[in-house]
C-alpha positions as a printed Julia matrix, in Angstrom:
192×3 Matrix{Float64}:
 26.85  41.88  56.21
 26.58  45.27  54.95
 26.55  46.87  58.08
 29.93  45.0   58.99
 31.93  45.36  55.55
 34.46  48.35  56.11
 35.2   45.83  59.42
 35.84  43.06  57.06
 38.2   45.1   55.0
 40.33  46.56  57.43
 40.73  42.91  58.95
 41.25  41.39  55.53
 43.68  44.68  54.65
 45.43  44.06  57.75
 45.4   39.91  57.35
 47.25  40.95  53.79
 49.92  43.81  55.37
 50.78  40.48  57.27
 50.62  37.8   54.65
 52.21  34.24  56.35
 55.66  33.16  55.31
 54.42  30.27  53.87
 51.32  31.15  51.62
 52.78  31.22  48.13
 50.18  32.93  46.17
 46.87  34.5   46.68
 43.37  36.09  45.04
 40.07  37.77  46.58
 36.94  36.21  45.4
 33.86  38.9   46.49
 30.57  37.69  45.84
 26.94  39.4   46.44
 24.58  39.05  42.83
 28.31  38.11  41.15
 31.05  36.44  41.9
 34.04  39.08  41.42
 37.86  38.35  41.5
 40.76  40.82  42.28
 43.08  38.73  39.3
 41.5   36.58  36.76
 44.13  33.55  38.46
 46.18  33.12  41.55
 49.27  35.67  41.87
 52.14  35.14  43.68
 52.68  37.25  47.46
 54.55  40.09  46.86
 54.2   43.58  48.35
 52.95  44.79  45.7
 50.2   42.34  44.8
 49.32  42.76  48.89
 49.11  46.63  48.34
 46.93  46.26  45.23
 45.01  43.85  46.72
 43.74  45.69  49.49
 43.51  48.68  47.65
 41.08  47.17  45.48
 39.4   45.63  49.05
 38.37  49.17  49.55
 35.92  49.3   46.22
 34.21  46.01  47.51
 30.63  47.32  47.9
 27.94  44.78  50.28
 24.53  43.58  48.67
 22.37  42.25  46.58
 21.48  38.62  47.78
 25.07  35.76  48.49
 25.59  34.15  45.05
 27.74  31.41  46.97
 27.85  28.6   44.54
 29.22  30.56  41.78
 31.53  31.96  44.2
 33.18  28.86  45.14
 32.92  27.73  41.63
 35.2   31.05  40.3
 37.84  30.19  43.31
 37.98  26.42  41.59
 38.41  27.48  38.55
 41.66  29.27  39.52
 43.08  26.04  40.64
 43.28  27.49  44.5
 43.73  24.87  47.36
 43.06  26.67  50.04
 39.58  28.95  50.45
 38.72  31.26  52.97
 34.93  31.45  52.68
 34.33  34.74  55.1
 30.7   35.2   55.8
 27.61  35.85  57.67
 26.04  32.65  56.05
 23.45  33.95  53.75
 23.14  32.13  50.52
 21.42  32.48  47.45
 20.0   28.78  47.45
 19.19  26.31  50.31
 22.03  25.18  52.48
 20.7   21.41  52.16
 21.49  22.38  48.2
 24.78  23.56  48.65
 25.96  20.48  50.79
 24.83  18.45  47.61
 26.65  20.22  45.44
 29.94  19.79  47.11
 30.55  15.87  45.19
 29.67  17.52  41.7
 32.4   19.94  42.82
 34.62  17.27  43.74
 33.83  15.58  40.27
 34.48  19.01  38.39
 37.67  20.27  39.79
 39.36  16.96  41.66
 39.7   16.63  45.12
 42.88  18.51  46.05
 41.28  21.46  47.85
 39.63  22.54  51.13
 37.24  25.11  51.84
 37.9   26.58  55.65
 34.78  28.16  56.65
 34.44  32.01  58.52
 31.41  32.84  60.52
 32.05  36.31  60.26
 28.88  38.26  62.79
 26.2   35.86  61.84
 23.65  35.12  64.93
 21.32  32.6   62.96
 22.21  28.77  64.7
 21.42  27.25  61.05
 23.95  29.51  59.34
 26.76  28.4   61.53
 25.52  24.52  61.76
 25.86  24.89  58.0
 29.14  26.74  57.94
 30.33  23.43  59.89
 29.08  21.22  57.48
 30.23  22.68  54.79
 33.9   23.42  55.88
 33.67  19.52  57.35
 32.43  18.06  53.58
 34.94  19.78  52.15
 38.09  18.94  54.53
 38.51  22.42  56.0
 37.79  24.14  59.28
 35.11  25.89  61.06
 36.16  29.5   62.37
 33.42  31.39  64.15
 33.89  34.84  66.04
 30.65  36.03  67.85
 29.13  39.29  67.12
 29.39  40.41  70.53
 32.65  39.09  71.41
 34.39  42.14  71.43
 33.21  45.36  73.57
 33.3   48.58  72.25
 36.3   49.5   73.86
 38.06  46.42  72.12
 38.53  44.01  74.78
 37.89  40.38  74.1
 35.02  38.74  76.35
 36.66  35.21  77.0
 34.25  33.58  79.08
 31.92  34.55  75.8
 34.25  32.69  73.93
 34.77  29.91  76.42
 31.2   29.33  76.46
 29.73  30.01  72.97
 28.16  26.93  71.03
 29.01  29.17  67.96
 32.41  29.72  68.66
 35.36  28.05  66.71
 36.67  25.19  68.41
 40.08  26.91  68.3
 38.77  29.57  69.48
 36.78  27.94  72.09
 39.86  26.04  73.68
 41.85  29.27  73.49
 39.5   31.38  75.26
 39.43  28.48  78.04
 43.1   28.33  78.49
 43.77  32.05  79.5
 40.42  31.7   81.68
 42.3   28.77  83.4
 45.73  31.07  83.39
 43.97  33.98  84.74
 42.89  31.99  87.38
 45.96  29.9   88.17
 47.78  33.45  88.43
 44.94  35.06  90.78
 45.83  31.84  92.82
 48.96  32.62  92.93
 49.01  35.85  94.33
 46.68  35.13  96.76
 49.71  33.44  98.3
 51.9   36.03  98.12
């Protein structure tokens, strides 16, 4: 991850410059040997809070090993709903362990929230079978964007996308349907 993390901020400083209508309130959890927040609790989307949040994005430092558990544990704590767990997969313990610890969880903090899962450039099969699981235990979704989705000059390889066992299901059916359009339109003009 550490050779990816000024990527991750700008996408996470640009995903907060364009904060949906609907979210309510927010907070960063980072986590490499700690677990570190942005606020101590949730605060509310404002301008403001979006500028200072990704402001403070751009001190987030990558390594050390992925204390994931305590992660998640901080973001319950704060009485969030919704998490965005963005990463390459790496944990600090065994995924089999983490999986197990997701009914003590449940137990601990009620059963109100989701974890939505982000395969953000991991290449290792296991880490995104796990990213499944874990966003399926906990009712959320899998996202997954492949490392090599993108070309340096920034286009998006869609038949990568269309094809990818790692991709996103989203994703995946997305990537199919402007294949499809592409070709429907070729079709067309070919009778023109």
């Amino acid at each position: 991850m550490t050779s990816h993390i000024q990527e991750l901020k700008d996408s996470l400083t640009h995903l907060l410059e364009h904060t949906p209508p609907k979210m309510k309130s927010f907070n960063i959890v980072t986590y490499a040997s700690t677990a570190t927040q942005w606020r101590e609790q949730l605060s509310s989307v404002s301008e403001e809070h979006c500028l200072e949040a990704a402001q403070w994005l751009q001190s987030v430092k990558a390594g050390g090993c992925s204390c994931l558990l305590e992660a998640l544990k901080v973001c319950l704590q704060s009485e969030a709903t919704g998490i965005y767990l963005v990463t390459d997969g790496t944990a600090d313990h065994t995924h089999e362990f983490l999986l197990n610890q997701i009914p003590i969880l449940r137990r601990s903090f009620g059963d109100s929230w989701r974890i939505n899962t982000v395969a953000f450039h991991s290449s290792s099969e296991k880490s995104h079978c796990f990213l499944k699981m874990l966003a399926n235990a906990c009712s959320g979704r899998y996202h997954s964007y492949p490392v090599n989705a993108v070309d340096v000059k920034g286009k998006v390889n869609l038949k990568l996308l269309a094809e990818s066992e790692t991709t996103s299901e989203d994703l995946r059916l997305m990537a199919q349907e402007i294949l499809l359009s592409q070709n429907d339109l070729e079709q067309a003009r070919s009778l023109l």
